[in-house]
């Protein structure tokens, strides 16, 4: 008859251990998902930086072509392209073009920064999931021990 009193104790202990294992597995899964999301966001940040560099270079080439068109137009009208107003217009075009190219690169860097902030948040969430899982596992074990004690004490 004594062995029958041990059944609820054993069930409580096994239930607590199973709950702890489940909590650890769930935490590991959530942590892995958050780490994977962080990796995706880091890849997106690198892509944004690369796209920004490519787009800025493309824009610089366009500005160079525009300056070439300006020079051709001035020369076709008999204007000296290397002095006076013609030279100033070309210098202004080059300066504003470079400013725009730098703006393109800066916007890409800001986009990348946003992705990296998101990746950092995901990494923090991964650590939090692991920490929460440990707490839930400990709580499950303590709950199982408490249930076992209650079953044992109630059977006496």
mmCIF file of C-alpha atoms in Angstrom:
data_model
loop_
_atom_site.group_PDB
_atom_site.id
_atom_site.type_symbol
_atom_site.label_atom_id
_atom_site.label_comp_id
_atom_site.label_asym_id
_atom_site.label_seq_id
_atom_site.Cartn_x
_atom_site.Cartn_y
_atom_site.Cartn_z
ATOM 1 C CA UNK A 1 0.000 0.000 0.000
ATOM 2 C CA UNK A 2 2.960 2.315 0.653
ATOM 3 C CA UNK A 3 4.034 2.159 -2.974
ATOM 4 C CA UNK A 4 0.662 3.592 -4.022
ATOM 5 C CA UNK A 5 1.360 6.687 -1.955
ATOM 6 C CA UNK A 6 4.591 7.159 -3.903
ATOM 7 C CA UNK A 7 2.780 7.353 -7.261
ATOM 8 C CA UNK A 8 1.579 10.977 -6.902
ATOM 9 C CA UNK A 9 5.032 11.958 -5.629
ATOM 10 C CA UNK A 10 6.680 10.373 -8.668
ATOM 11 C CA UNK A 11 4.162 11.936 -11.043
ATOM 12 C CA UNK A 12 4.813 15.384 -9.569
ATOM 13 C CA UNK A 13 8.572 14.963 -9.850
ATOM 14 C CA UNK A 14 8.432 13.636 -13.421
ATOM 15 C CA UNK A 15 5.994 16.387 -14.409
ATOM 16 C CA UNK A 16 8.333 19.010 -12.996
ATOM 17 C CA UNK A 17 11.294 17.563 -14.880
ATOM 18 C CA UNK A 18 9.325 17.371 -18.138
ATOM 19 C CA UNK A 19 8.157 20.954 -17.698
ATOM 20 C CA UNK A 20 11.745 22.052 -17.121
ATOM 21 C CA UNK A 21 12.929 20.250 -20.245
ATOM 22 C CA UNK A 22 10.111 21.791 -22.280
ATOM 23 C CA UNK A 23 10.975 25.279 -21.003
ATOM 24 C CA UNK A 24 14.632 24.796 -21.950
ATOM 25 C CA UNK A 25 13.724 23.574 -25.441
ATOM 26 C CA UNK A 26 11.321 26.446 -25.998
ATOM 27 C CA UNK A 27 13.939 28.947 -24.847
ATOM 28 C CA UNK A 28 16.558 27.412 -27.123
ATOM 29 C CA UNK A 29 14.160 27.607 -30.086
ATOM 30 C CA UNK A 30 13.234 31.237 -29.398
ATOM 31 C CA UNK A 31 16.887 32.121 -28.949
ATOM 32 C CA UNK A 32 17.858 30.423 -32.216
ATOM 33 C CA UNK A 33 15.082 32.225 -34.088
ATOM 34 C CA UNK A 34 16.160 35.595 -32.682
ATOM 35 C CA UNK A 35 19.796 34.910 -33.624
ATOM 36 C CA UNK A 36 18.716 33.945 -37.150
ATOM 37 C CA UNK A 37 16.685 37.148 -37.455
ATOM 38 C CA UNK A 38 19.746 39.103 -36.318
ATOM 39 C CA UNK A 39 21.827 37.420 -39.025
ATOM 40 C CA UNK A 40 19.242 38.327 -41.671
ATOM 41 C CA UNK A 41 19.234 41.950 -40.525
ATOM 42 C CA UNK A 42 23.032 42.106 -40.562
ATOM 43 C CA UNK A 43 22.982 40.788 -44.141
ATOM 44 C CA UNK A 44 20.399 43.450 -45.029
ATOM 45 C CA UNK A 45 22.657 46.120 -43.483
ATOM 46 C CA UNK A 46 25.614 44.986 -45.572
ATOM 47 C CA UNK A 47 23.416 44.942 -48.674
ATOM 48 C CA UNK A 48 22.190 48.490 -47.957
ATOM 49 C CA UNK A 49 25.770 49.741 -47.638
ATOM 50 C CA UNK A 50 26.792 48.038 -50.868
ATOM 51 C CA UNK A 51 23.765 49.361 -52.752
ATOM 52 C CA UNK A 52 24.459 52.849 -51.420
ATOM 53 C CA UNK A 53 28.039 52.743 -52.658
ATOM 54 C CA UNK A 54 26.984 51.470 -56.073
ATOM 55 C CA UNK A 55 24.246 54.098 -56.385
ATOM 56 C CA UNK A 56 26.586 56.922 -55.289
ATOM 57 C CA UNK A 57 29.164 55.827 -57.877
ATOM 58 C CA UNK A 58 26.471 55.630 -60.568
ATOM 59 C CA UNK A 59 25.350 59.145 -59.685
ATOM 60 C CA UNK A 60 28.925 60.450 -59.864
ATOM 61 C CA UNK A 61 29.234 59.003 -63.365
ATOM 62 C CA UNK A 62 26.003 60.759 -64.373
ATOM 63 C CA UNK A 63 27.341 64.044 -63.044
ATOM 64 C CA UNK A 64 30.550 63.507 -65.011
ATOM 65 C CA UNK A 65 28.479 62.955 -68.145
ATOM 66 C CA UNK A 66 26.474 66.103 -67.412
ATOM 67 C CA UNK A 67 29.676 68.118 -67.069
ATOM 68 C CA UNK A 68 30.847 66.678 -70.382
ATOM 69 C CA UNK A 69 27.566 67.761 -71.979
ATOM 70 C CA UNK A 70 27.984 71.249 -70.481
ATOM 71 C CA UNK A 71 31.523 71.516 -71.852
ATOM 72 C CA UNK A 72 30.352 70.404 -75.291
ATOM 73 C CA UNK A 73 27.562 72.978 -75.270
ATOM 74 C CA UNK A 74 29.879 75.786 -74.199
ATOM 75 C CA UNK A 75 32.519 74.854 -76.758
ATOM 76 C CA UNK A 76 29.921 74.591 -79.543
ATOM 77 C CA UNK A 77 28.989 78.208 -78.811
ATOM 78 C CA UNK A 78 32.587 79.377 -78.855
ATOM 79 C CA UNK A 79 32.862 79.781 -75.063
ATOM 80 C CA UNK A 80 36.146 78.941 -73.325
ATOM 81 C CA UNK A 81 35.210 75.959 -71.128
ATOM 82 C CA UNK A 82 38.171 76.399 -68.756
ATOM 83 C CA UNK A 83 37.541 79.939 -67.514
ATOM 84 C CA UNK A 84 34.896 82.375 -66.415
ATOM 85 C CA UNK A 85 31.255 81.487 -66.040
ATOM 86 C CA UNK A 86 31.609 78.206 -67.941
ATOM 87 C CA UNK A 87 34.244 76.951 -65.493
ATOM 88 C CA UNK A 88 32.175 78.128 -62.516
ATOM 89 C CA UNK A 89 29.080 76.304 -63.786
ATOM 90 C CA UNK A 90 31.082 73.103 -64.201
ATOM 91 C CA UNK A 91 32.588 73.486 -60.725
ATOM 92 C CA UNK A 92 29.135 74.054 -59.232
ATOM 93 C CA UNK A 93 27.759 71.023 -61.067
ATOM 94 C CA UNK A 94 30.632 68.899 -59.742
ATOM 95 C CA UNK A 95 30.220 70.205 -56.173
ATOM 96 C CA UNK A 96 26.451 69.732 -56.061
ATOM 97 C CA UNK A 97 26.826 66.343 -57.721
ATOM 98 C CA UNK A 98 29.306 65.215 -55.076
ATOM 99 C CA UNK A 99 27.025 66.527 -52.335
ATOM 100 C CA UNK A 100 24.165 64.460 -53.773
ATOM 101 C CA UNK A 101 26.396 61.370 -54.074
ATOM 102 C CA UNK A 102 27.428 61.759 -50.431
ATOM 103 C CA UNK A 103 23.760 62.119 -49.475
ATOM 104 C CA UNK A 104 22.996 58.849 -51.266
ATOM 105 C CA UNK A 105 25.823 57.101 -49.391
ATOM 106 C CA UNK A 106 24.716 58.668 -46.094
ATOM 107 C CA UNK A 107 21.131 57.514 -46.587
ATOM 108 C CA UNK A 108 22.380 53.985 -47.238
ATOM 109 C CA UNK A 109 24.498 54.132 -44.077
ATOM 110 C CA UNK A 110 21.449 55.234 -42.075
ATOM 111 C CA UNK A 111 19.411 52.380 -43.529
ATOM 112 C CA UNK A 112 22.191 49.946 -42.583
ATOM 113 C CA UNK A 113 22.329 51.415 -39.085
ATOM 114 C CA UNK A 114 18.592 50.775 -38.677
ATOM 115 C CA UNK A 115 19.074 47.142 -39.654
ATOM 116 C CA UNK A 116 21.975 46.809 -37.219
ATOM 117 C CA UNK A 117 19.917 48.257 -34.367
ATOM 118 C CA UNK A 118 17.258 45.659 -35.155
ATOM 119 C CA UNK A 119 19.910 42.929 -35.207
ATOM 120 C CA UNK A 120 21.219 44.058 -31.813
ATOM 121 C CA UNK A 121 17.677 43.965 -30.429
ATOM 122 C CA UNK A 122 17.234 40.440 -31.774
ATOM 123 C CA UNK A 123 20.494 39.328 -30.143
ATOM 124 C CA UNK A 124 19.311 40.823 -26.863
ATOM 125 C CA UNK A 125 16.008 38.967 -27.250
ATOM 126 C CA UNK A 126 17.956 35.751 -27.834
ATOM 127 C CA UNK A 127 19.809 36.198 -24.545
ATOM 128 C CA UNK A 128 16.548 37.060 -22.788
ATOM 129 C CA UNK A 129 14.877 33.918 -24.156
ATOM 130 C CA UNK A 130 17.704 31.800 -22.745
ATOM 131 C CA UNK A 131 17.475 33.541 -19.387
ATOM 132 C CA UNK A 132 13.691 33.199 -19.248
ATOM 133 C CA UNK A 133 13.975 29.522 -20.146
ATOM 134 C CA UNK A 134 16.338 28.903 -17.240
ATOM 135 C CA UNK A 135 13.945 30.652 -14.875
ATOM 136 C CA UNK A 136 10.956 28.716 -16.206
ATOM 137 C CA UNK A 137 12.869 25.436 -15.926
ATOM 138 C CA UNK A 138 13.827 26.169 -12.335
ATOM 139 C CA UNK A 139 10.238 27.138 -11.550
ATOM 140 C CA UNK A 140 8.949 23.922 -13.078
ATOM 141 C CA UNK A 141 11.368 21.819 -11.065
ATOM 142 C CA UNK A 142 10.474 23.651 -7.860
ATOM 143 C CA UNK A 143 6.786 23.252 -8.678
ATOM 144 C CA UNK A 144 7.303 19.530 -9.177
ATOM 145 C CA UNK A 145 9.169 19.208 -5.894
ATOM 146 C CA UNK A 146 6.484 21.246 -4.142
ATOM 147 C CA UNK A 147 3.771 19.066 -5.658
ATOM 148 C CA UNK A 148 5.644 15.942 -4.622
ATOM 149 C CA UNK A 149 6.010 17.237 -1.087
ATOM 150 C CA UNK A 150 2.309 18.110 -0.946
ATOM 151 C CA UNK A 151 1.402 14.642 -2.199
ATOM 152 C CA UNK A 152 3.743 13.033 0.292
ATOM 153 C CA UNK A 153 2.594 15.213 3.186
ATOM 154 C CA UNK A 154 -1.054 14.739 2.273
ATOM 155 C CA UNK A 155 -0.628 10.969 2.219
ATOM 156 C CA UNK A 156 0.741 10.763 5.752
#
